[in-house]
Short mmCIF file of C-alpha atoms in Angstrom, two decimals:
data_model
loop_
_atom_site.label_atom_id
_atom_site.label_comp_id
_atom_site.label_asym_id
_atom_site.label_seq_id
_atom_site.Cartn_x
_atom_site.Cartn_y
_atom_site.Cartn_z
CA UNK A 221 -19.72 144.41 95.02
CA UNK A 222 -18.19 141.22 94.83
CA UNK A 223 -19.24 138.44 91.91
CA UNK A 224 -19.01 135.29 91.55
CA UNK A 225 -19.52 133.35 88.21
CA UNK A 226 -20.21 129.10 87.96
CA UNK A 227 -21.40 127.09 85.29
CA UNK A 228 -18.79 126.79 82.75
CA UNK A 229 -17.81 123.02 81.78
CA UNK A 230 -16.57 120.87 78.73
CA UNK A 231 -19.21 120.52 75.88
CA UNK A 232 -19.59 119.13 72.50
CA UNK A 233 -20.49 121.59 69.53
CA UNK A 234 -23.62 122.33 68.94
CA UNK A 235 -24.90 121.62 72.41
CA UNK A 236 -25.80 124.77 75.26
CA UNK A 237 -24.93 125.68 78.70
CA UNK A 238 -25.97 127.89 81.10
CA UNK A 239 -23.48 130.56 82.74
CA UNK A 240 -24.34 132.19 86.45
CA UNK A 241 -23.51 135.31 87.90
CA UNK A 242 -24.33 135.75 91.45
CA UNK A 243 -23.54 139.15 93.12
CA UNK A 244 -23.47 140.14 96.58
CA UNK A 245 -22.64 143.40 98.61
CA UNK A 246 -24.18 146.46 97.76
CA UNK A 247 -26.38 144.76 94.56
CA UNK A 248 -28.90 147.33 94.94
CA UNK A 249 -26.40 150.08 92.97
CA UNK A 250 -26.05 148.10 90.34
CA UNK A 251 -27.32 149.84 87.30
CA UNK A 252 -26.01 147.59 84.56
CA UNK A 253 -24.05 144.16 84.38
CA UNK A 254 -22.37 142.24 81.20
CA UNK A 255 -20.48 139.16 80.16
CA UNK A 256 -17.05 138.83 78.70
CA UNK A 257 -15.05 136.39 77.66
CA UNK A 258 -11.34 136.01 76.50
CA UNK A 259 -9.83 132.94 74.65
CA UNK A 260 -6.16 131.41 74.68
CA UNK A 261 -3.79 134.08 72.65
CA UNK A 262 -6.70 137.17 72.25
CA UNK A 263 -7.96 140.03 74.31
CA UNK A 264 -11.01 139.97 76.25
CA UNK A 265 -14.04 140.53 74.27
CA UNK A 266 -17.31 141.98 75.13
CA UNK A 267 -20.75 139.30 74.97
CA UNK A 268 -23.59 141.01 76.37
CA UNK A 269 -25.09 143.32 78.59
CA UNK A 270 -28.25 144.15 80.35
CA UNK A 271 -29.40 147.37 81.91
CA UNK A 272 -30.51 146.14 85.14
CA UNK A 273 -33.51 149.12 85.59
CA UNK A 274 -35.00 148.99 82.50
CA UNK A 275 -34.14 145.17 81.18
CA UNK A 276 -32.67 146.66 77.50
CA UNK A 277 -29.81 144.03 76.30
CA UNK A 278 -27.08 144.13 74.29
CA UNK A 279 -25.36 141.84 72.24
CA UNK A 280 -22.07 140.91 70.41
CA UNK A 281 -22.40 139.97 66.92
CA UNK A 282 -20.84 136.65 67.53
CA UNK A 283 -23.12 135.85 70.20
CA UNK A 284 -26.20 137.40 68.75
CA UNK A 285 -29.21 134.71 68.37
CA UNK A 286 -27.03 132.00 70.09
CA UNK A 287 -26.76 133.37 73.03
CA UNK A 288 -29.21 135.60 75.88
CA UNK A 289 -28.47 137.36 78.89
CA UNK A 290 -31.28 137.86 81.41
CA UNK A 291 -31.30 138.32 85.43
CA UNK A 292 -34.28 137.60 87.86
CA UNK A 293 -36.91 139.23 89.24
CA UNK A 294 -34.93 140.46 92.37
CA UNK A 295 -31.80 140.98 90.46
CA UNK A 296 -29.62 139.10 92.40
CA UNK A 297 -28.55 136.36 89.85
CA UNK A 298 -27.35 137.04 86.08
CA UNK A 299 -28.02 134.19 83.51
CA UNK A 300 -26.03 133.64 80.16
CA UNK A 301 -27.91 131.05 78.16
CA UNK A 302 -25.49 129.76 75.50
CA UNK A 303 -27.25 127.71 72.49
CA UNK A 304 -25.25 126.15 69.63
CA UNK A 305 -21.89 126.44 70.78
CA UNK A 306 -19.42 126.29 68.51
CA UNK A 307 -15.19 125.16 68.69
CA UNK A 308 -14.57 129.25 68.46
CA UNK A 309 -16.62 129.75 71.96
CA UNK A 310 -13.92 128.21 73.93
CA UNK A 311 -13.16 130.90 76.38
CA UNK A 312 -12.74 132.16 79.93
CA UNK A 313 -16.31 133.94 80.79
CA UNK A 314 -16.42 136.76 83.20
CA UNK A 315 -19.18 138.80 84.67
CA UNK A 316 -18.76 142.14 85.15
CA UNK A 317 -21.01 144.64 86.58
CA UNK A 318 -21.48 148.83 86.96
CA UNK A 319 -22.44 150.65 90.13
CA UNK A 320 -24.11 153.79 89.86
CA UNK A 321 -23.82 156.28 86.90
CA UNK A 322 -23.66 154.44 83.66
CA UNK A 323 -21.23 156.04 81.04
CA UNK A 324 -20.93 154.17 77.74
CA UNK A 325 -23.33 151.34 75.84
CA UNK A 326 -21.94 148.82 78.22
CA UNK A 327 -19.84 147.16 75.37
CA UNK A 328 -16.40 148.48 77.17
CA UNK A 329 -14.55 146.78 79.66
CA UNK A 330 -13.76 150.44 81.01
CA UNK A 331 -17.46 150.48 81.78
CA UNK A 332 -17.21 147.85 84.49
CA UNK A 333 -15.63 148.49 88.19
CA UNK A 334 -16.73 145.18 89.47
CA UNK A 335 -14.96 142.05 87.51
CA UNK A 336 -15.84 138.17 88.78
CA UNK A 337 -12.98 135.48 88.63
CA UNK A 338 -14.26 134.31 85.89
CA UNK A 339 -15.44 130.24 84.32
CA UNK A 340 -14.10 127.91 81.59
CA UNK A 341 -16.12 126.85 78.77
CA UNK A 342 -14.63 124.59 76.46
CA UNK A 343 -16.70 123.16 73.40
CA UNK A 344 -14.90 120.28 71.27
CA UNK A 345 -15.34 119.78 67.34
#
């Protein structure tokens, strides 16, 4: 499974922006995929999830209200819509996704065999 994330740019505070995730190879295994991000000077941190069967998301508490994860009908794109960013969003994004058995809540980086390149998003004050 290879991934491959776009959509990250340079916004003000307070405005939104849409991150993709586009898989390819052997999608059809894919039983759960996430986003994570890391910032300048701190450790990558988990964003959200969705089980890709049953649709069930997870959030961060950071992200939670601002932000929604959600993939298509043929589950071949992943979405992160981003609302209100703020200054403390700043941060490479990665998508990540699990093939196969699902151990864990999806909150882990351990969780996740399949990492994209990752996408800058910068918000200014």
């Amino acid at each position: 499974v290879q991934l491959q994330a776009s959509g990250g740019g340079l916004v003000q505070a307070g405005a939104s922006l849409n991150l993709f995730c586009v898989p390819s190879g052997s999608i059809s295994l894919i039983t759960n995929m996430g986003w994570f991000r890391q910032a300048p000077g701190k450790e990558r941190e988990f964003i959200a999830n969705i089980d890709m069967r049953g649709g069930n998301t997870r959030y961060s508490d950071t992200v939670k209200g601002r932000f929604t994860i959600s993939t298509n009908d043929a589950k071949d794109n992943l979405l992160l819509q981003m609302n209100n960013l703020e200054p403390e969003d700043t941060a490479v994004y990665y998508c990540a996704a699990v093939r196969g058995l699902q151990i864990g809540d999806g909150s882990h980086e351990w969780e996740y065999a399949f990492w994209g390149r990752g996408t800058q998003v910068t918000v200014s004050s």
